[in-house]
Amino acid sequence: MTDYVQVSTATPTRDQAVELAKGAVQDRLAAGAQIIGPVSSVFWHLGEFGVGEEWRLLLSTNSERYPALEQFLLDRHPWDNPEVIATPITHGAERCLQWISESVSTPTS
């Protein structure tokens, strides 16, 4: 059985989140993506306390494709050190999980 993960990151603008999502899905690194925002963030960064506004990006993939998705996000992200986190999907509707698997598989033709 394939393990599934939901990957999250955030960007400063909606357009940047959309571009990351489009690239990841077109490259079959993620089956789909949702963009939520704007969201308020409270954080420590470079030793300083901050408050800001971001756009949350959630992507669905499997564990096999995660390393390539992580590298894609790190290479194209507007921030030097973005938060990229994968959370295991422990349960899901069978047809949804099958869709993830089929979507991130490299086409054979």
mmCIF file of N, CA and C in Angstrom:
data_model
loop_
_atom_site.group_PDB
_atom_site.id
_atom_site.type_symbol
_atom_site.label_atom_id
_atom_site.label_comp_id
_atom_site.label_asym_id
_atom_site.label_seq_id
_atom_site.Cartn_x
_atom_site.Cartn_y
_atom_site.Cartn_z
ATOM 1 N N MET A 1 0.841 -1.186 0.000
ATOM 2 C CA MET A 1 0.000 0.000 0.000
ATOM 3 C C MET A 1 0.882 1.243 0.000
ATOM 4 N N THR A 2 0.493 2.228 -0.782
ATOM 5 C CA THR A 2 1.222 3.483 -0.847
ATOM 6 C C THR A 2 0.828 4.360 0.323
ATOM 7 N N ASP A 3 1.791 5.056 0.894
ATOM 8 C CA ASP A 3 1.513 6.019 1.947
ATOM 9 C C ASP A 3 1.231 7.371 1.305
ATOM 10 N N TYR A 4 0.302 8.105 1.870
ATOM 11 C CA TYR A 4 -0.106 9.387 1.328
ATOM 12 C C TYR A 4 0.224 10.496 2.315
ATOM 13 N N VAL A 5 0.498 11.687 1.780
ATOM 14 C CA VAL A 5 0.812 12.836 2.623
ATOM 15 C C VAL A 5 0.124 14.078 2.072
ATOM 16 N N GLN A 6 -0.159 15.006 2.991
ATOM 17 C CA GLN A 6 -0.595 16.335 2.615
ATOM 18 C C GLN A 6 0.565 17.265 2.941
ATOM 19 N N VAL A 7 0.991 18.013 1.954
ATOM 20 C CA VAL A 7 2.158 18.874 2.080
ATOM 21 C C VAL A 7 1.672 20.318 2.182
ATOM 22 N N SER A 8 2.233 21.049 3.131
ATOM 23 C CA SER A 8 1.833 22.445 3.282
ATOM 24 C C SER A 8 3.034 23.368 3.213
ATOM 25 N N THR A 9 2.772 24.546 2.680
ATOM 26 C CA THR A 9 3.718 25.650 2.669
ATOM 27 C C THR A 9 2.887 26.918 2.608
ATOM 28 N N ALA A 10 3.537 28.054 2.604
ATOM 29 C CA ALA A 10 2.831 29.327 2.503
ATOM 30 C C ALA A 10 3.666 30.272 1.654
ATOM 31 N N THR A 11 2.990 31.221 1.020
ATOM 32 C CA THR A 11 3.668 32.206 0.189
ATOM 33 C C THR A 11 3.162 33.601 0.552
ATOM 34 N N PRO A 12 3.920 34.635 0.159
ATOM 35 C CA PRO A 12 3.483 35.990 0.469
ATOM 36 C C PRO A 12 2.276 36.457 -0.351
ATOM 37 N N THR A 13 2.068 35.881 -1.555
ATOM 38 C CA THR A 13 0.959 36.321 -2.394
ATOM 39 C C THR A 13 0.183 35.129 -2.940
ATOM 40 N N ARG A 14 -1.061 35.396 -3.313
ATOM 41 C CA ARG A 14 -1.909 34.365 -3.908
ATOM 42 C C ARG A 14 -1.318 33.892 -5.234
ATOM 43 N N ASP A 15 -0.855 34.816 -6.058
ATOM 44 C CA ASP A 15 -0.297 34.450 -7.358
ATOM 45 C C ASP A 15 0.890 33.502 -7.229
ATOM 46 N N GLN A 16 1.741 33.712 -6.232
ATOM 47 C CA GLN A 16 2.886 32.825 -6.023
ATOM 48 C C GLN A 16 2.411 31.431 -5.616
ATOM 49 N N ALA A 17 1.380 31.357 -4.778
ATOM 50 C CA ALA A 17 0.828 30.062 -4.383
ATOM 51 C C ALA A 17 0.231 29.345 -5.586
ATOM 52 N N VAL A 18 -0.484 30.078 -6.437
ATOM 53 C CA VAL A 18 -1.086 29.487 -7.637
ATOM 54 C C VAL A 18 0.001 28.950 -8.563
ATOM 55 N N GLU A 19 1.070 29.690 -8.760
ATOM 56 C CA GLU A 19 2.148 29.239 -9.645
ATOM 57 C C GLU A 19 2.818 27.978 -9.108
ATOM 58 N N LEU A 20 3.079 27.928 -7.803
ATOM 59 C CA LEU A 20 3.656 26.712 -7.220
ATOM 60 C C LEU A 20 2.702 25.533 -7.402
ATOM 61 N N ALA A 21 1.419 25.752 -7.141
ATOM 62 C CA ALA A 21 0.427 24.688 -7.271
ATOM 63 C C ALA A 21 0.349 24.185 -8.708
ATOM 64 N N LYS A 22 0.264 25.106 -9.660
ATOM 65 C CA LYS A 22 0.170 24.712 -11.066
ATOM 66 C C LYS A 22 1.384 23.891 -11.488
ATOM 67 N N GLY A 23 2.569 24.328 -11.125
ATOM 68 C CA GLY A 23 3.775 23.604 -11.515
ATOM 69 C C GLY A 23 3.843 22.220 -10.903
ATOM 70 N N ALA A 24 3.499 22.113 -9.635
ATOM 71 C CA ALA A 24 3.557 20.823 -8.950
ATOM 72 C C ALA A 24 2.559 19.833 -9.535
ATOM 73 N N VAL A 25 1.360 20.296 -9.839
ATOM 74 C CA VAL A 25 0.339 19.406 -10.390
ATOM 75 C C VAL A 25 0.676 19.053 -11.843
ATOM 76 N N GLN A 26 1.098 20.031 -12.635
ATOM 77 C CA GLN A 26 1.457 19.744 -14.028
ATOM 78 C C GLN A 26 2.613 18.751 -14.115
ATOM 79 N N ASP A 27 3.566 18.838 -13.180
ATOM 80 C CA ASP A 27 4.702 17.912 -13.162
ATOM 81 C C ASP A 27 4.379 16.583 -12.492
ATOM 82 N N ARG A 28 3.128 16.380 -12.112
ATOM 83 C CA ARG A 28 2.659 15.148 -11.467
ATOM 84 C C ARG A 28 3.349 14.860 -10.124
ATOM 85 N N LEU A 29 3.752 15.936 -9.450
ATOM 86 C CA LEU A 29 4.321 15.799 -8.112
ATOM 87 C C LEU A 29 3.218 15.808 -7.064
ATOM 88 N N ALA A 30 2.082 16.366 -7.401
ATOM 89 C CA ALA A 30 0.911 16.408 -6.526
ATOM 90 C C ALA A 30 -0.323 16.133 -7.370
ATOM 91 N N ALA A 31 -1.312 15.509 -6.756
ATOM 92 C CA ALA A 31 -2.551 15.221 -7.460
ATOM 93 C C ALA A 31 -3.410 16.467 -7.568
ATOM 94 N N GLY A 32 -3.356 17.297 -6.568
ATOM 95 C CA GLY A 32 -4.155 18.511 -6.537
ATOM 96 C C GLY A 32 -3.652 19.425 -5.443
ATOM 97 N N ALA A 33 -4.161 20.645 -5.460
ATOM 98 C CA ALA A 33 -3.730 21.640 -4.472
ATOM 99 C C ALA A 33 -4.895 22.545 -4.116
ATOM 100 N N GLN A 34 -4.889 23.015 -2.914
ATOM 101 C CA GLN A 34 -5.843 24.018 -2.467
ATOM 102 C C GLN A 34 -5.054 25.208 -1.934
ATOM 103 N N ILE A 35 -5.575 26.388 -2.207
ATOM 104 C CA ILE A 35 -4.948 27.619 -1.739
ATOM 105 C C ILE A 35 -5.947 28.306 -0.821
ATOM 106 N N ILE A 36 -5.488 28.615 0.374
ATOM 107 C CA ILE A 36 -6.337 29.198 1.401
ATOM 108 C C ILE A 36 -5.734 30.537 1.805
ATOM 109 N N GLY A 37 -6.569 31.541 1.884
ATOM 110 C CA GLY A 37 -5.999 32.789 2.355
ATOM 111 C C GLY A 37 -6.819 33.998 1.984
ATOM 112 N N PRO A 38 -6.310 35.085 2.438
ATOM 113 C CA PRO A 38 -5.074 35.173 3.221
ATOM 114 C C PRO A 38 -5.289 34.673 4.648
ATOM 115 N N VAL A 39 -4.214 34.208 5.251
ATOM 116 C CA VAL A 39 -4.221 33.772 6.646
ATOM 117 C C VAL A 39 -3.236 34.629 7.421
ATOM 118 N N SER A 40 -3.521 34.827 8.688
ATOM 119 C CA SER A 40 -2.607 35.573 9.551
ATOM 120 C C SER A 40 -1.593 34.612 10.142
ATOM 121 N N SER A 41 -0.334 35.046 10.191
ATOM 122 C CA SER A 41 0.736 34.214 10.742
ATOM 123 C C SER A 41 1.449 34.975 11.856
ATOM 124 N N VAL A 42 1.823 34.232 12.870
ATOM 125 C CA VAL A 42 2.618 34.749 13.982
ATOM 126 C C VAL A 42 3.803 33.810 14.095
ATOM 127 N N PHE A 43 5.034 34.341 14.112
ATOM 128 C CA PHE A 43 6.202 33.479 13.961
ATOM 129 C C PHE A 43 7.476 34.120 14.509
ATOM 130 N N TRP A 44 8.484 33.255 14.664
ATOM 131 C CA TRP A 44 9.866 33.672 14.873
ATOM 132 C C TRP A 44 10.597 33.436 13.559
ATOM 133 N N HIS A 45 11.378 34.399 13.099
ATOM 134 C CA HIS A 45 12.157 34.234 11.873
ATOM 135 C C HIS A 45 13.428 35.061 11.993
ATOM 136 N N LEU A 46 14.548 34.406 11.776
ATOM 137 C CA LEU A 46 15.862 35.060 11.881
ATOM 138 C C LEU A 46 16.037 35.771 13.221
ATOM 139 N N GLY A 47 15.544 35.110 14.265
ATOM 140 C CA GLY A 47 15.704 35.638 15.617
ATOM 141 C C GLY A 47 14.767 36.768 15.983
ATOM 142 N N GLU A 48 13.820 37.072 15.104
ATOM 143 C CA GLU A 48 12.892 38.158 15.392
ATOM 144 C C GLU A 48 11.458 37.653 15.381
ATOM 145 N N PHE A 49 10.650 38.258 16.248
ATOM 146 C CA PHE A 49 9.228 37.946 16.331
ATOM 147 C C PHE A 49 8.498 38.702 15.224
ATOM 148 N N GLY A 50 7.550 38.040 14.557
ATOM 149 C CA GLY A 50 6.837 38.712 13.491
ATOM 150 C C GLY A 50 5.381 38.315 13.396
ATOM 151 N N VAL A 51 4.633 39.163 12.737
ATOM 152 C CA VAL A 51 3.226 38.924 12.422
ATOM 153 C C VAL A 51 3.054 39.299 10.959
ATOM 154 N N GLY A 52 2.366 38.462 10.195
ATOM 155 C CA GLY A 52 2.201 38.771 8.788
ATOM 156 C C GLY A 52 0.991 38.099 8.192
ATOM 157 N N GLU A 53 0.845 38.294 6.891
ATOM 158 C CA GLU A 53 -0.241 37.701 6.137
ATOM 159 C C GLU A 53 0.356 36.825 5.049
ATOM 160 N N GLU A 54 -0.194 35.611 4.888
ATOM 161 C CA GLU A 54 0.334 34.644 3.927
ATOM 162 C C GLU A 54 -0.821 33.938 3.233
ATOM 163 N N TRP A 55 -0.458 33.186 2.204
ATOM 164 C CA TRP A 55 -1.405 32.319 1.500
ATOM 165 C C TRP A 55 -0.951 30.884 1.710
ATOM 166 N N ARG A 56 -1.802 30.055 2.307
ATOM 167 C CA ARG A 56 -1.486 28.661 2.634
ATOM 168 C C ARG A 56 -1.744 27.786 1.408
ATOM 169 N N LEU A 57 -0.775 26.942 1.094
ATOM 170 C CA LEU A 57 -0.869 26.019 -0.030
ATOM 171 C C LEU A 57 -0.818 24.599 0.513
ATOM 172 N N LEU A 58 -1.837 23.802 0.193
ATOM 173 C CA LEU A 58 -1.907 22.394 0.598
ATOM 174 C C LEU A 58 -1.895 21.536 -0.658
ATOM 175 N N LEU A 59 -1.038 20.516 -0.667
ATOM 176 C CA LEU A 59 -0.895 19.636 -1.826
ATOM 177 C C LEU A 59 -1.028 18.185 -1.376
ATOM 178 N N SER A 60 -1.689 17.364 -2.201
ATOM 179 C CA SER A 60 -1.846 15.942 -1.895
ATOM 180 C C SER A 60 -0.933 15.132 -2.808
ATOM 181 N N THR A 61 -0.185 14.218 -2.195
ATOM 182 C CA THR A 61 0.722 13.368 -2.962
ATOM 183 C C THR A 61 0.939 12.062 -2.203
ATOM 184 N N ASN A 62 1.861 11.244 -2.688
ATOM 185 C CA ASN A 62 2.215 10.034 -1.946
ATOM 186 C C ASN A 62 3.666 10.139 -1.468
ATOM 187 N N SER A 63 4.043 9.251 -0.588
ATOM 188 C CA SER A 63 5.386 9.304 0.008
ATOM 189 C C SER A 63 6.486 9.137 -1.029
ATOM 190 N N GLU A 64 6.222 8.372 -2.063
ATOM 191 C CA GLU A 64 7.215 8.156 -3.111
ATOM 192 C C GLU A 64 7.537 9.451 -3.859
ATOM 193 N N ARG A 65 6.532 10.278 -4.096
ATOM 194 C CA ARG A 65 6.720 11.526 -4.849
ATOM 195 C C ARG A 65 7.118 12.704 -3.940
ATOM 196 N N TYR A 66 7.005 12.521 -2.612
ATOM 197 C CA TYR A 66 7.288 13.639 -1.711
ATOM 198 C C TYR A 66 8.683 14.249 -1.896
ATOM 199 N N PRO A 67 9.768 13.475 -1.962
ATOM 200 C CA PRO A 67 11.084 14.114 -2.094
ATOM 201 C C PRO A 67 11.185 15.043 -3.310
ATOM 202 N N ALA A 68 10.618 14.620 -4.437
ATOM 203 C CA ALA A 68 10.663 15.471 -5.632
ATOM 204 C C ALA A 68 9.777 16.703 -5.452
ATOM 205 N N LEU A 69 8.635 16.546 -4.796
ATOM 206 C CA LEU A 69 7.769 17.699 -4.537
ATOM 207 C C LEU A 69 8.463 18.682 -3.592
ATOM 208 N N GLU A 70 9.083 18.168 -2.553
ATOM 209 C CA GLU A 70 9.807 19.044 -1.625
ATOM 210 C C GLU A 70 10.884 19.838 -2.360
ATOM 211 N N GLN A 71 11.665 19.164 -3.194
ATOM 212 C CA GLN A 71 12.724 19.855 -3.934
ATOM 213 C C GLN A 71 12.145 20.902 -4.882
ATOM 214 N N PHE A 72 11.056 20.565 -5.547
ATOM 215 C CA PHE A 72 10.370 21.504 -6.436
ATOM 216 C C PHE A 72 9.978 22.771 -5.662
ATOM 217 N N LEU A 73 9.349 22.584 -4.503
ATOM 218 C CA LEU A 73 8.906 23.733 -3.704
ATOM 219 C C LEU A 73 10.088 24.564 -3.227
ATOM 220 N N LEU A 74 11.139 23.905 -2.742
ATOM 221 C CA LEU A 74 12.314 24.641 -2.263
ATOM 222 C C LEU A 74 13.008 25.401 -3.389
ATOM 223 N N ASP A 75 13.078 24.800 -4.570
ATOM 224 C CA ASP A 75 13.744 25.444 -5.707
ATOM 225 C C ASP A 75 12.982 26.651 -6.232
ATOM 226 N N ARG A 76 11.655 26.629 -6.142
ATOM 227 C CA ARG A 76 10.841 27.670 -6.774
ATOM 228 C C ARG A 76 10.167 28.625 -5.799
ATOM 229 N N HIS A 77 10.331 28.370 -4.518
ATOM 230 C CA HIS A 77 9.652 29.186 -3.506
ATOM 231 C C HIS A 77 10.261 30.583 -3.445
ATOM 232 N N PRO A 78 9.431 31.611 -3.231
ATOM 233 C CA PRO A 78 9.968 32.975 -3.146
ATOM 234 C C PRO A 78 10.795 33.239 -1.883
ATOM 235 N N TRP A 79 10.658 32.426 -0.861
ATOM 236 C CA TRP A 79 11.430 32.612 0.366
ATOM 237 C C TRP A 79 12.642 31.691 0.370
ATOM 238 N N ASP A 80 13.721 32.128 1.010
ATOM 239 C CA ASP A 80 14.948 31.341 1.092
ATOM 240 C C ASP A 80 14.790 30.084 1.938
ATOM 241 N N ASN A 81 14.000 30.166 2.996
ATOM 242 C CA ASN A 81 13.854 29.047 3.921
ATOM 243 C C ASN A 81 12.378 28.845 4.252
ATOM 244 N N PRO A 82 11.585 28.390 3.277
ATOM 245 C CA PRO A 82 10.149 28.245 3.531
ATOM 246 C C PRO A 82 9.840 27.035 4.403
ATOM 247 N N GLU A 83 8.734 27.130 5.094
ATOM 248 C CA GLU A 83 8.207 25.976 5.805
ATOM 249 C C GLU A 83 7.608 25.029 4.762
ATOM 250 N N VAL A 84 8.103 23.816 4.716
ATOM 251 C CA VAL A 84 7.538 22.760 3.866
ATOM 252 C C VAL A 84 7.382 21.551 4.779
ATOM 253 N N ILE A 85 6.136 21.161 5.011
ATOM 254 C CA ILE A 85 5.846 20.101 5.974
ATOM 255 C C ILE A 85 4.930 19.067 5.332
ATOM 256 N N ALA A 86 5.236 17.795 5.535
ATOM 257 C CA ALA A 86 4.378 16.712 5.062
ATOM 258 C C ALA A 86 3.716 16.050 6.266
ATOM 259 N N THR A 87 2.405 15.973 6.224
ATOM 260 C CA THR A 87 1.626 15.342 7.276
ATOM 261 C C THR A 87 1.024 14.055 6.715
ATOM 262 N N PRO A 88 1.225 12.928 7.391
ATOM 263 C CA PRO A 88 0.665 11.672 6.886
ATOM 264 C C PRO A 88 -0.857 11.719 6.797
ATOM 265 N N ILE A 89 -1.378 11.162 5.728
ATOM 266 C CA ILE A 89 -2.820 10.954 5.603
ATOM 267 C C ILE A 89 -3.060 9.528 6.089
ATOM 268 N N THR A 90 -3.608 9.396 7.268
ATOM 269 C CA THR A 90 -3.765 8.063 7.861
ATOM 270 C C THR A 90 -5.007 7.339 7.373
ATOM 271 N N HIS A 91 -6.000 8.086 6.932
ATOM 272 C CA HIS A 91 -7.231 7.499 6.417
ATOM 273 C C HIS A 91 -7.758 8.386 5.303
ATOM 274 N N GLY A 92 -8.461 7.775 4.373
ATOM 275 C CA GLY A 92 -9.082 8.538 3.297
ATOM 276 C C GLY A 92 -10.002 7.637 2.498
ATOM 277 N N ALA A 93 -10.924 8.257 1.807
ATOM 278 C CA ALA A 93 -11.829 7.499 0.943
ATOM 279 C C ALA A 93 -10.995 6.768 -0.104
ATOM 280 N N GLU A 94 -11.281 5.517 -0.305
ATOM 281 C CA GLU A 94 -10.488 4.689 -1.224
ATOM 282 C C GLU A 94 -10.354 5.317 -2.607
ATOM 283 N N ARG A 95 -11.443 5.834 -3.159
ATOM 284 C CA ARG A 95 -11.391 6.433 -4.496
ATOM 285 C C ARG A 95 -10.520 7.692 -4.510
ATOM 286 N N CYS A 96 -10.512 8.433 -3.421
ATOM 287 C CA CYS A 96 -9.661 9.624 -3.327
ATOM 288 C C CYS A 96 -8.188 9.224 -3.312
ATOM 289 N N LEU A 97 -7.853 8.241 -2.515
ATOM 290 C CA LEU A 97 -6.465 7.782 -2.445
ATOM 291 C C LEU A 97 -6.012 7.193 -3.777
ATOM 292 N N GLN A 98 -6.914 6.488 -4.445
ATOM 293 C CA GLN A 98 -6.600 5.944 -5.768
ATOM 294 C C GLN A 98 -6.344 7.086 -6.751
ATOM 295 N N TRP A 99 -7.142 8.142 -6.674
ATOM 296 C CA TRP A 99 -6.951 9.325 -7.530
ATOM 297 C C TRP A 99 -5.577 9.938 -7.306
ATOM 298 N N ILE A 100 -5.153 10.040 -6.047
ATOM 299 C CA ILE A 100 -3.819 10.575 -5.763
ATOM 300 C C ILE A 100 -2.764 9.710 -6.443
ATOM 301 N N SER A 101 -2.847 8.401 -6.236
ATOM 302 C CA SER A 101 -1.863 7.487 -6.829
ATOM 303 C C SER A 101 -1.812 7.606 -8.344
ATOM 304 N N GLU A 102 -2.979 7.590 -8.967
ATOM 305 C CA GLU A 102 -3.026 7.669 -10.427
ATOM 306 C C GLU A 102 -2.525 9.014 -10.946
ATOM 307 N N SER A 103 -2.821 10.079 -10.224
ATOM 308 C CA SER A 103 -2.440 11.427 -10.668
ATOM 309 C C SER A 103 -0.945 11.691 -10.597
ATOM 310 N N VAL A 104 -0.275 11.090 -9.635
ATOM 311 C CA VAL A 104 1.155 11.346 -9.494
ATOM 312 C C VAL A 104 2.022 10.287 -10.174
ATOM 313 N N SER A 105 1.371 9.324 -10.794
ATOM 314 C CA SER A 105 2.116 8.315 -11.558
ATOM 315 C C SER A 105 2.559 8.920 -12.892
ATOM 316 N N THR A 106 3.734 8.561 -13.309
ATOM 317 C CA THR A 106 4.220 9.021 -14.600
ATOM 318 C C THR A 106 3.489 8.255 -15.688
ATOM 319 N N PRO A 107 2.910 8.967 -16.663
ATOM 320 C CA PRO A 107 2.198 8.251 -17.735
ATOM 321 C C PRO A 107 3.158 7.320 -18.491
ATOM 322 N N THR A 108 2.647 6.156 -18.900
ATOM 323 C CA THR A 108 3.496 5.182 -19.604
ATOM 324 C C THR A 108 3.523 5.419 -21.094
ATOM 325 N N SER A 109 2.633 6.233 -21.627
ATOM 326 C CA SER A 109 2.621 6.453 -23.083
ATOM 327 C C SER A 109 3.419 7.659 -23.486
#
